[in-house]
Amino acid sequence: MDKWIVFLSGNVPGGFFLLLLLLVVTFLILLFMYRVNELFTRRHFVRWSVFGLLLFTGIYTGIWLANPPHFLYKRYTVGLIQSNSKNNWLGEYFTDLLGNSLQPFKDRKDYFFPQDWFYRMTPSDSANNSNFMINAYINMPMQKVLSGKIERNGDTFNASLRLQEFPSGKVIKREESRFDFQNLREFVTWAQNNFGRDFPFKNNIKIAKFQESDSVLVLAKHLFYERRYREAKDVLQSTGNVSRTDPDFELWSQFIRIRLAGEESLESWTGNAYIKTVLPWQKEMESARNKILERIRDGAQSPMADLMVAESYIWEENYGAAEVFLKKMYSENPFQIDVLLNLTFLHPSRYRDLGFKRTSEIYKQVLIYCPVEEAILLKWSDLVLKGNPAYTSPPEVAKEFIGRYLAINPYSPKVWLMLGKIYAQQRLRPDALKAYLKADSLQPGDGLINYNIGVLYYEWEKMDKAQHYFDLSIQYDDYLDSHLYLGAIYRDKGDFKAALKEFRYRVAHRQGQNDEYADQAMKGIRECLEALGQLKQQGN
């Protein structure tokens, strides 16, 4: 029954129960009119009741269809492995080859889910575990998966592919054949002929010639998706002249340069907007962008190239130029989550024509498309937590998205911690404690986790346990806010000297002018000094 309520509620504000409330109120109003007004006959009552039912149900259905719930979206993906090697670079190479040969979406509810999106989880290498991936396919769900094995034998390879439906895991079709590495087009054409009814292949597919050095490019991409840009740069540079002669190597080298320049800009930021000096990272950013634009002008068709050009403009705060590329990419593929995330850097008025009123709406859409985007799940949930009372529906929606993520990947301490925070805000303390302890089991010795457990026990008025976890958070990471709570615990116990020590420590480590916890510690110091003064007077 709960699943049906969730299904019928969809993304409509207020959900199915709001529709029922409107129908009941309408019925009662019409019934009242029928009882007190002789001119409002039984026929009028029936007609207006039916009209109200149809009107409100029609409006509700329209909103429901205009904002389709996440369970209506369908996904298809490709995931191949190399069967006769511990190093799966060839499997990833052929996964990219077929993935890049597919249309990015079939319609507004059926789209391609790239394998590199799984790197957005924690830990990111979970995607290398076949059992983990099957669980992800079931719980997402991934409706169509083209999986299989690549077995290399010198200059040839054997491809054994199967088409599966999820969540059932049923194998719909199997095909197997042998191909030459120097004729990859034959392999793609074979896959298209056998699986094209379920997977929308592109027309006029461009296929690069296979090279052994591609193993290095696969590794570099792997590191790039894991945000290990310096390592990715070192890997590409290890190939020597190859990276300067191969077009794909050259493009990815520039992508890495842009991300590294972006990281450098954060490190060198001074906070002074009036400094006009061109910094080294800006020169690096411009140089990399110009090389990518040169490739685009030469006819290179790469969504990633457009994306990185847009990102480079965003780093330079040239939002107008970035908007041109982002909206072009959005029109070509509205399911590209990196485009959506980069749109959030623009002013809200610039993306309202795309149907989004605020950043949080874009975050939510990203999570609908990619439920394993952990960083955005945490950021969006935190916005929900801070901006909505515990008894409203947004925290429940956040719990739904978090539950969906944890069904796919139950190994993230940060997501368990966020779930605990939502439960704690709703005063569901046993559930909050369970989530916190799960986070602690996955990442023991973490000061933030122990601090949150301490806060939970403090609000639960279990002071001894609260003190224990605050002590642990200080022991592990010297978590500053634990000193404030310890000071409050000591003060309430009447140990004002111990409380003063904790309060003074927190004030001495003030985090900026608007540090509310330091202000609370100052208040605690005054209260302790007053109490000590009164005790001294009583002693005299």
Coordinates of C-alpha atoms in Angstrom, one line a residue:
M1 CA 0.0 0.0 0.0
D2 CA 2.8 2.4 0.9
K3 CA 4.4 1.8 -2.6
W4 CA 1.1 2.7 -4.3
I5 CA 0.8 5.9 -2.3
V6 CA 4.4 6.9 -3.3
F7 CA 3.6 6.0 -6.9
L8 CA 0.4 8.0 -7.0
S9 CA 2.0 11.0 -5.2
G10 CA 4.9 11.2 -7.6
N11 CA 6.5 14.7 -7.6
V12 CA 3.2 16.6 -7.0
P13 CA 3.5 19.0 -4.0
G14 CA 1.4 17.6 -1.2
G15 CA 1.0 14.3 -3.0
F16 CA -2.0 12.0 -3.3
F17 CA -3.4 12.9 0.1
L18 CA -3.7 16.6 -1.0
L19 CA -5.9 15.4 -3.9
L20 CA -8.0 13.4 -1.5
L21 CA -8.3 16.4 0.9
L22 CA -9.5 18.6 -2.0
L23 CA -12.1 16.1 -3.1
V24 CA -13.4 15.6 0.4
V25 CA -13.6 19.3 1.0
T26 CA -15.4 19.9 -2.3
F27 CA -17.9 17.1 -1.5
L28 CA -18.7 18.5 1.9
I29 CA -19.2 22.0 0.5
L30 CA -21.6 20.7 -2.2
L31 CA -23.4 18.5 0.4
F32 CA -23.9 21.6 2.6
M33 CA -25.3 23.6 -0.3
Y34 CA -27.6 20.7 -1.2
R35 CA -28.9 20.6 2.4
V36 CA -29.5 24.3 3.0
N37 CA -30.4 25.6 -0.5
E38 CA -33.6 24.3 -2.1
L39 CA -32.5 25.6 -5.5
F40 CA -29.4 23.4 -5.4
T41 CA -31.1 20.2 -6.3
R42 CA -29.9 16.6 -6.1
R43 CA -29.1 16.8 -9.9
H44 CA -26.9 19.8 -9.3
F45 CA -25.2 18.1 -6.4
V46 CA -24.3 15.0 -8.5
R47 CA -23.2 17.1 -11.5
W48 CA -21.0 19.4 -9.5
S49 CA -19.5 16.5 -7.6
V50 CA -18.6 14.7 -10.8
F51 CA -17.3 18.0 -12.2
G52 CA -15.1 18.6 -9.2
L53 CA -13.8 15.1 -9.2
L54 CA -12.9 15.3 -12.9
L55 CA -11.4 18.8 -12.6
F56 CA -9.2 18.2 -9.6
T57 CA -8.1 14.8 -10.8
G58 CA -7.3 16.2 -14.2
I59 CA -5.2 19.0 -12.8
Y60 CA -3.5 16.5 -10.5
T61 CA -2.8 14.2 -13.4
G62 CA -1.4 17.1 -15.5
I63 CA 1.0 18.1 -12.7
W64 CA 2.0 14.4 -12.2
L65 CA 2.7 13.9 -15.9
A66 CA 4.6 17.3 -16.2
N67 CA 6.8 16.3 -13.3
P68 CA 7.3 12.6 -13.8
P69 CA 8.5 10.7 -10.7
H70 CA 11.8 9.1 -10.8
F71 CA 10.4 5.6 -11.0
L72 CA 9.0 6.4 -14.5
Y73 CA 12.4 7.0 -16.0
K74 CA 14.0 4.2 -17.9
R75 CA 17.8 3.6 -18.4
Y76 CA 20.0 1.6 -20.6
T77 CA 23.7 1.0 -20.3
V78 CA 26.7 -1.0 -21.5
G79 CA 29.1 -2.8 -19.2
L80 CA 31.7 -5.2 -20.5
I81 CA 34.7 -7.0 -18.9
Q82 CA 37.8 -8.6 -20.2
S83 CA 37.5 -12.3 -19.1
N84 CA 41.2 -13.4 -19.5
S85 CA 42.9 -10.6 -17.6
K86 CA 42.9 -9.1 -14.1
N87 CA 43.4 -5.7 -15.8
N88 CA 40.0 -4.7 -17.2
W89 CA 41.2 -1.9 -19.4
L90 CA 40.0 -3.7 -22.5
G91 CA 36.6 -4.2 -21.0
E92 CA 36.4 -0.5 -20.2
Y93 CA 37.6 0.4 -23.7
F94 CA 34.9 -1.6 -25.4
T95 CA 32.3 -0.3 -22.9
D96 CA 33.2 3.2 -24.0
L97 CA 33.3 2.2 -27.7
L98 CA 29.7 0.9 -27.6
G99 CA 28.5 3.6 -25.2
N100 CA 29.8 6.3 -27.5
S101 CA 28.0 4.6 -30.4
L102 CA 24.6 5.0 -28.7
Q103 CA 22.2 7.9 -28.8
P104 CA 22.2 9.7 -25.4
F105 CA 18.4 9.2 -25.0
K106 CA 15.4 7.6 -26.7
D107 CA 12.8 10.0 -25.4
R108 CA 12.2 12.3 -22.5
K109 CA 11.9 9.4 -20.0
D110 CA 14.4 6.8 -21.5
Y111 CA 18.1 7.6 -21.5
F112 CA 21.6 6.2 -21.6
F113 CA 23.4 5.8 -18.2
P114 CA 27.2 6.0 -18.7
Q115 CA 29.3 3.6 -16.7
D116 CA 31.5 6.5 -15.6
W117 CA 28.6 7.9 -13.5
F118 CA 29.2 5.0 -11.0
Y119 CA 32.6 6.7 -10.1
R120 CA 30.5 9.3 -8.3
M121 CA 29.9 6.9 -5.4
T122 CA 32.0 6.2 -2.3
P123 CA 34.1 4.2 -2.7
S124 CA 34.4 4.9 -6.4
D125 CA 36.0 1.6 -7.2
S126 CA 32.9 -0.3 -6.2
A127 CA 32.0 -0.2 -9.9
N128 CA 34.7 -2.8 -10.5
N129 CA 32.8 -5.4 -8.5
S130 CA 30.4 -7.4 -10.6
N131 CA 28.2 -8.4 -7.7
F132 CA 28.0 -4.8 -6.6
M133 CA 27.0 -3.7 -10.2
I134 CA 24.2 -6.3 -10.3
N135 CA 22.8 -5.0 -7.1
A136 CA 23.0 -1.4 -8.5
Y137 CA 21.2 -2.5 -11.7
I138 CA 18.4 -4.1 -9.6
N139 CA 17.9 -1.2 -7.2
M140 CA 18.2 1.7 -9.6
P141 CA 16.7 -0.1 -11.6
M142 CA 18.6 -0.3 -14.9
Q143 CA 16.0 -1.5 -17.3
K144 CA 18.3 -2.7 -20.1
V145 CA 21.9 -3.7 -19.7
L146 CA 24.2 -4.9 -22.5
S147 CA 26.8 -6.8 -20.7
G148 CA 29.3 -9.6 -21.5
K149 CA 32.9 -10.6 -21.9
I150 CA 35.8 -9.7 -24.2
E151 CA 38.4 -12.4 -24.6
R152 CA 41.6 -11.3 -26.3
N153 CA 43.7 -13.6 -28.4
G154 CA 46.6 -11.7 -30.1
D155 CA 45.2 -9.5 -32.9
T156 CA 41.7 -10.9 -32.5
F157 CA 39.1 -11.0 -29.8
N158 CA 36.0 -13.0 -29.0
A159 CA 32.9 -11.0 -27.9
S160 CA 30.2 -12.7 -25.9
L161 CA 27.4 -10.3 -25.3
R162 CA 24.0 -10.6 -23.6
L163 CA 21.0 -8.3 -23.1
Q164 CA 19.5 -8.4 -19.7
E165 CA 16.4 -6.8 -18.2
F166 CA 16.4 -5.5 -14.6
P167 CA 15.2 -5.7 -11.9
S168 CA 14.4 -9.3 -12.9
G169 CA 17.9 -10.0 -14.3
K170 CA 16.3 -12.0 -17.1
V171 CA 18.6 -12.6 -20.1
I172 CA 16.7 -11.7 -23.3
K173 CA 19.3 -12.4 -25.9
R174 CA 22.8 -13.8 -26.2
E175 CA 25.2 -13.4 -29.2
E176 CA 28.9 -14.4 -29.7
S177 CA 31.4 -13.8 -32.5
R178 CA 35.1 -13.2 -33.2
F179 CA 36.6 -10.0 -34.6
D180 CA 39.8 -8.4 -35.7
F181 CA 41.2 -5.5 -33.6
Q182 CA 41.9 -3.6 -36.8
N183 CA 38.2 -3.7 -37.9
L184 CA 36.3 -2.5 -34.9
R185 CA 33.5 -1.1 -37.2
E186 CA 32.5 -4.7 -37.9
F187 CA 32.1 -5.3 -34.2
V188 CA 30.0 -2.2 -33.7
T189 CA 27.8 -3.1 -36.8
W190 CA 27.4 -6.6 -35.4
A191 CA 26.2 -5.3 -32.0
Q192 CA 23.9 -2.8 -33.8
N193 CA 22.3 -5.6 -35.9
N194 CA 21.8 -7.9 -33.0
F195 CA 20.8 -5.5 -30.2
G196 CA 19.6 -2.4 -32.1
R197 CA 16.0 -3.0 -31.3
D198 CA 16.6 -2.3 -27.6
F199 CA 19.6 0.1 -27.9
P200 CA 19.4 3.2 -30.1
F201 CA 22.6 3.3 -32.1
K202 CA 23.8 6.4 -33.8
N203 CA 24.0 6.8 -37.6
N204 CA 27.4 7.3 -39.3
I205 CA 29.4 6.2 -36.2
K206 CA 33.0 7.4 -36.2
I207 CA 35.4 4.8 -34.8
A208 CA 39.0 5.5 -34.0
K209 CA 41.7 3.0 -34.9
F210 CA 42.7 0.7 -32.1
Q211 CA 46.1 1.3 -30.5
E212 CA 47.9 -0.5 -27.7
S213 CA 48.5 2.9 -26.1
D214 CA 44.7 3.2 -25.6
S215 CA 45.2 1.3 -22.3
V216 CA 47.0 4.4 -21.0
L217 CA 44.1 6.6 -22.1
V218 CA 41.6 4.3 -20.4
L219 CA 43.6 4.5 -17.1
A220 CA 43.8 8.3 -17.4
K221 CA 40.0 8.6 -17.9
H222 CA 39.5 6.3 -14.9
L223 CA 41.6 8.6 -12.7
F224 CA 39.9 11.7 -14.2
Y225 CA 36.5 10.4 -13.2
E226 CA 37.8 9.7 -9.7
R227 CA 39.0 13.4 -9.6
R228 CA 42.6 12.3 -9.3
Y229 CA 43.8 14.8 -11.9
R230 CA 47.5 15.0 -11.1
E231 CA 47.8 11.2 -11.4
A232 CA 45.9 11.3 -14.7
K233 CA 48.3 13.9 -16.0
D234 CA 51.3 11.9 -15.0
V235 CA 49.8 8.8 -16.8
L236 CA 49.3 10.6 -20.0
Q237 CA 52.7 12.2 -19.9
S238 CA 54.3 8.8 -19.5
T239 CA 53.3 8.0 -23.1
G240 CA 55.8 10.6 -24.4
N241 CA 55.1 11.6 -28.0
V242 CA 51.8 9.6 -28.2
S243 CA 49.9 12.2 -26.2
R244 CA 51.0 14.9 -28.6
T245 CA 50.1 13.0 -31.8
D246 CA 46.9 11.1 -30.9
P247 CA 43.8 13.5 -31.1
D248 CA 42.1 11.8 -28.1
F249 CA 45.2 12.0 -26.0
E250 CA 45.5 15.6 -26.8
L251 CA 41.9 16.4 -25.9
W252 CA 42.0 14.6 -22.6
S253 CA 45.3 16.3 -21.8
Q254 CA 43.5 19.7 -22.1
F255 CA 40.6 18.4 -20.0
I256 CA 43.0 17.5 -17.2
R257 CA 44.7 20.9 -17.5
I258 CA 41.4 22.7 -17.0
R259 CA 40.5 20.8 -13.9
L260 CA 44.0 21.2 -12.5
A261 CA 43.9 25.0 -13.2
G262 CA 40.5 25.1 -11.5
E263 CA 42.0 23.5 -8.4
E264 CA 44.9 25.9 -8.5
S265 CA 42.5 28.8 -8.6
L266 CA 40.9 27.7 -5.4
E267 CA 44.3 27.5 -3.7
S268 CA 45.4 31.0 -5.0
W269 CA 42.1 32.8 -4.4
T270 CA 42.7 36.0 -2.4
G271 CA 39.2 37.2 -2.0
N272 CA 40.0 40.6 -3.6
A273 CA 37.9 41.0 -6.7
Y274 CA 39.8 44.2 -7.7
I275 CA 43.1 42.5 -8.4
K276 CA 43.6 42.5 -12.2
T277 CA 46.8 40.6 -12.5
V278 CA 46.5 37.5 -14.7
L279 CA 47.5 34.6 -12.5
P280 CA 49.3 31.5 -13.7
W281 CA 46.1 29.3 -13.4
Q282 CA 44.3 31.7 -15.7
K283 CA 47.0 31.5 -18.4
E284 CA 46.9 27.7 -18.1
M285 CA 43.1 27.7 -18.3
E286 CA 43.0 30.0 -21.4
S287 CA 45.8 27.9 -23.1
A288 CA 43.9 24.6 -22.6
R289 CA 40.6 26.1 -23.7
N290 CA 42.1 27.6 -26.9
K291 CA 43.5 24.1 -27.9
I292 CA 40.1 22.5 -27.3
L293 CA 38.3 25.2 -29.3
E294 CA 40.8 24.7 -32.1
R295 CA 39.9 21.0 -32.2
I296 CA 36.2 21.9 -32.2
R297 CA 36.7 24.3 -35.1
D298 CA 38.5 21.5 -37.0
G299 CA 35.3 19.4 -36.7
A300 CA 35.8 17.4 -33.5
Q301 CA 32.4 16.4 -32.1
S302 CA 32.9 15.8 -28.4
P303 CA 30.3 16.7 -25.7
M304 CA 33.1 16.5 -23.2
A305 CA 35.0 19.1 -25.1
D306 CA 32.0 21.5 -25.1
L307 CA 31.6 20.8 -21.4
M308 CA 35.2 21.6 -20.5
V309 CA 35.1 24.8 -22.5
A310 CA 32.0 25.9 -20.5
E311 CA 33.7 24.9 -17.2
S312 CA 36.8 27.0 -18.1
Y313 CA 34.6 30.0 -18.6
I314 CA 32.9 29.4 -15.3
W315 CA 36.2 29.3 -13.5
E316 CA 37.0 32.7 -15.1
E317 CA 33.5 34.0 -14.1
N318 CA 32.7 34.6 -17.8
Y319 CA 29.1 33.2 -17.3
G320 CA 27.7 34.6 -20.5
A321 CA 30.2 32.6 -22.6
A322 CA 29.6 29.5 -20.5
E323 CA 25.8 29.8 -20.9
V324 CA 26.1 29.5 -24.7
F325 CA 27.8 26.2 -24.5
L326 CA 25.7 24.8 -21.6
K327 CA 22.4 25.6 -23.3
K328 CA 23.6 24.1 -26.6
M329 CA 24.5 20.9 -24.8
Y330 CA 21.3 20.8 -22.8
S331 CA 19.3 21.1 -26.0
E332 CA 21.3 18.2 -27.4
N333 CA 21.1 16.0 -24.3
P334 CA 18.9 17.1 -21.3
F335 CA 20.1 14.1 -19.3
Q336 CA 23.8 15.2 -19.1
I337 CA 24.1 15.8 -15.4
D338 CA 27.4 17.7 -15.6
V339 CA 25.7 20.3 -17.8
L340 CA 22.9 20.6 -15.2
L341 CA 25.4 21.0 -12.4
N342 CA 27.3 23.7 -14.3
L343 CA 24.1 25.5 -14.9
T344 CA 23.8 26.1 -11.1
F345 CA 26.7 28.5 -11.3
L346 CA 24.6 30.8 -13.4
H347 CA 22.1 33.3 -12.1
P348 CA 18.7 31.6 -11.6
S349 CA 17.1 33.9 -14.2
R350 CA 19.4 32.3 -16.8
Y351 CA 18.1 28.8 -16.4
R352 CA 14.4 29.5 -15.7
D353 CA 13.6 29.0 -19.4
L354 CA 14.8 25.4 -18.9
G355 CA 12.1 24.8 -16.3
F356 CA 14.2 25.3 -13.1
K357 CA 13.4 28.1 -10.6
R358 CA 16.3 27.5 -8.2
T359 CA 19.5 25.5 -7.6
S360 CA 17.8 22.9 -5.4
E361 CA 15.5 21.9 -8.3
I362 CA 18.5 21.2 -10.5
Y363 CA 20.1 19.1 -7.8
K364 CA 16.9 17.1 -7.4
Q365 CA 16.7 16.5 -11.2
V366 CA 20.3 15.4 -11.2
L367 CA 19.5 12.8 -8.4
I368 CA 16.5 11.6 -10.4
Y369 CA 18.8 10.9 -13.4
C370 CA 21.8 9.7 -11.4
P371 CA 20.8 8.3 -8.0
V372 CA 24.5 7.5 -7.2
E373 CA 25.7 11.2 -7.4
E374 CA 26.7 11.2 -3.8
A375 CA 28.2 14.7 -3.5
I376 CA 25.0 16.3 -4.8
L377 CA 22.8 14.0 -2.7
L378 CA 24.6 15.3 0.4
K379 CA 24.5 18.9 -0.7
W380 CA 20.8 18.8 -1.6
S381 CA 19.9 16.9 1.6
D382 CA 21.7 19.6 3.6
L383 CA 19.7 22.3 1.9
V384 CA 16.5 20.4 2.6
L385 CA 17.6 20.0 6.3
K386 CA 18.3 23.7 6.8
G387 CA 15.4 25.1 4.8
N388 CA 12.4 23.0 5.9
P389 CA 10.8 22.1 9.3
A390 CA 11.1 18.5 10.3
Y391 CA 7.3 17.8 10.0
T392 CA 7.1 19.0 6.3
S393 CA 7.3 16.7 3.3
P394 CA 10.8 17.8 1.9
P395 CA 12.7 15.9 4.6
E396 CA 10.7 12.8 3.8
V397 CA 11.6 13.2 0.1
A398 CA 15.2 13.5 1.1
K399 CA 15.0 10.3 3.1
E400 CA 13.5 8.6 0.1
F401 CA 16.4 9.6 -2.1
I402 CA 18.9 8.6 0.6
G403 CA 17.2 5.3 1.0
R404 CA 17.4 4.7 -2.7
Y405 CA 21.1 5.5 -2.7
L406 CA 21.8 3.2 0.2
A407 CA 20.0 0.4 -1.4
I408 CA 22.4 0.7 -4.3
N409 CA 25.5 1.5 -2.2
P410 CA 25.3 0.9 1.5
Y411 CA 29.0 1.6 2.1
S412 CA 29.0 5.4 2.4
P413 CA 29.5 6.8 5.9
K414 CA 28.7 10.3 4.8
V415 CA 25.2 9.3 3.5
W416 CA 24.5 7.3 6.6
L417 CA 25.5 10.3 8.7
M418 CA 23.1 12.5 6.6
L419 CA 20.3 10.1 7.1
G420 CA 21.0 10.2 10.9
K421 CA 20.8 14.0 10.8
I422 CA 17.4 13.9 9.2
Y423 CA 16.1 11.4 11.7
A424 CA 17.5 13.5 14.5
Q425 CA 15.7 16.6 13.2
Q426 CA 12.5 14.6 13.2
R427 CA 13.2 13.5 16.7
L428 CA 13.2 9.8 15.6
R429 CA 16.2 9.3 17.9
P430 CA 16.4 5.4 17.8
D431 CA 16.5 5.6 14.0
A432 CA 19.0 8.4 14.1
L433 CA 21.3 6.5 16.5
K434 CA 21.1 3.4 14.2
A435 CA 22.2 5.5 11.2
Y436 CA 25.0 7.2 13.1
L437 CA 26.3 3.9 14.4
K438 CA 26.3 2.5 10.9
A439 CA 28.3 5.5 9.7
D440 CA 30.7 4.9 12.6
S441 CA 31.2 1.3 11.7
L442 CA 32.1 2.2 8.2
Q443 CA 34.5 5.0 9.2
P444 CA 35.6 4.4 12.8
G445 CA 37.5 7.2 14.6
D446 CA 35.8 10.0 12.8
G447 CA 35.3 13.2 14.9
L448 CA 32.3 14.5 13.1
I449 CA 30.4 11.2 13.4
N450 CA 31.1 11.0 17.1
Y451 CA 30.1 14.6 17.6
N452 CA 26.7 14.0 16.0
I453 CA 26.2 11.0 18.2
G454 CA 27.1 13.1 21.2
V455 CA 24.6 15.8 20.1
L456 CA 21.9 13.2 19.7
Y457 CA 22.5 11.9 23.3
Y458 CA 22.7 15.4 24.6
E459 CA 19.2 16.3 23.2
W460 CA 18.0 12.9 24.4
E461 CA 19.2 14.0 27.9
K462 CA 21.6 11.1 28.3
M463 CA 24.5 13.2 29.4
D464 CA 27.0 10.5 30.3
K465 CA 26.8 8.9 26.9
A466 CA 26.9 12.4 25.3
Q467 CA 30.0 13.2 27.2
H468 CA 31.6 10.0 26.1
Y469 CA 31.1 10.7 22.4
F470 CA 32.1 14.4 22.7
D471 CA 35.4 13.2 24.3
L472 CA 35.9 10.8 21.5
S473 CA 35.3 13.5 18.8
I474 CA 38.0 15.6 20.5
Q475 CA 40.3 12.7 20.9
Y476 CA 40.1 11.8 17.2
D477 CA 39.9 15.2 15.5
D478 CA 39.7 17.9 18.2
Y479 CA 36.2 18.7 16.9
L480 CA 35.7 22.2 18.2
D481 CA 32.0 22.3 18.8
S482 CA 32.3 19.3 21.1
H483 CA 34.1 21.7 23.6
L484 CA 31.0 23.8 23.7
Y485 CA 28.8 20.9 24.6
L486 CA 31.2 19.5 27.1
G487 CA 31.3 23.0 28.7
A488 CA 27.5 22.9 29.0
I489 CA 27.5 19.4 30.5
Y490 CA 30.1 20.4 33.1
R491 CA 28.2 23.6 33.9
D492 CA 25.0 21.7 34.4
K493 CA 26.8 19.3 36.7
G494 CA 28.2 22.2 38.8
D495 CA 31.8 21.7 37.7
F496 CA 32.3 25.3 36.7
K497 CA 36.1 25.2 36.4
A498 CA 36.0 22.3 33.9
A499 CA 33.2 24.1 32.0
L500 CA 35.3 27.3 31.9
K501 CA 38.2 25.4 30.4
E502 CA 36.0 24.0 27.6
F503 CA 34.2 27.3 26.9
R504 CA 37.5 29.2 26.8
Y505 CA 39.1 26.7 24.4
R506 CA 36.1 27.1 22.0
V507 CA 36.3 30.9 22.2
A508 CA 40.1 30.8 21.6
H509 CA 39.4 28.9 18.3
R510 CA 36.7 31.2 17.0
Q511 CA 36.0 30.5 13.3
G512 CA 35.3 34.0 11.9
Q513 CA 33.2 36.9 13.1
N514 CA 29.9 35.0 12.7
D515 CA 30.8 32.0 14.8
E516 CA 27.6 31.4 16.7
Y517 CA 29.1 28.5 18.8
A518 CA 31.9 30.8 19.9
D519 CA 29.3 33.4 21.0
Q520 CA 27.5 30.7 22.9
A521 CA 30.8 29.7 24.6
M522 CA 31.3 33.4 25.6
K523 CA 27.8 33.3 27.2
G524 CA 28.8 30.1 29.0
I525 CA 32.0 31.8 30.3
R526 CA 29.9 34.6 31.8
E527 CA 27.5 32.2 33.4
C528 CA 30.3 30.2 35.0
L529 CA 32.1 33.3 36.3
E530 CA 28.9 34.5 37.9
A531 CA 28.3 31.1 39.4
L532 CA 31.9 30.9 40.8
G533 CA 31.5 34.5 42.2
Q534 CA 28.3 33.5 44.0
L535 CA 30.0 30.4 45.4
K536 CA 32.9 32.5 46.6
Q537 CA 30.5 35.0 48.3
Q538 CA 28.6 32.1 50.0
G539 CA 31.9 30.7 51.2
N540 CA 32.8 34.0 52.9

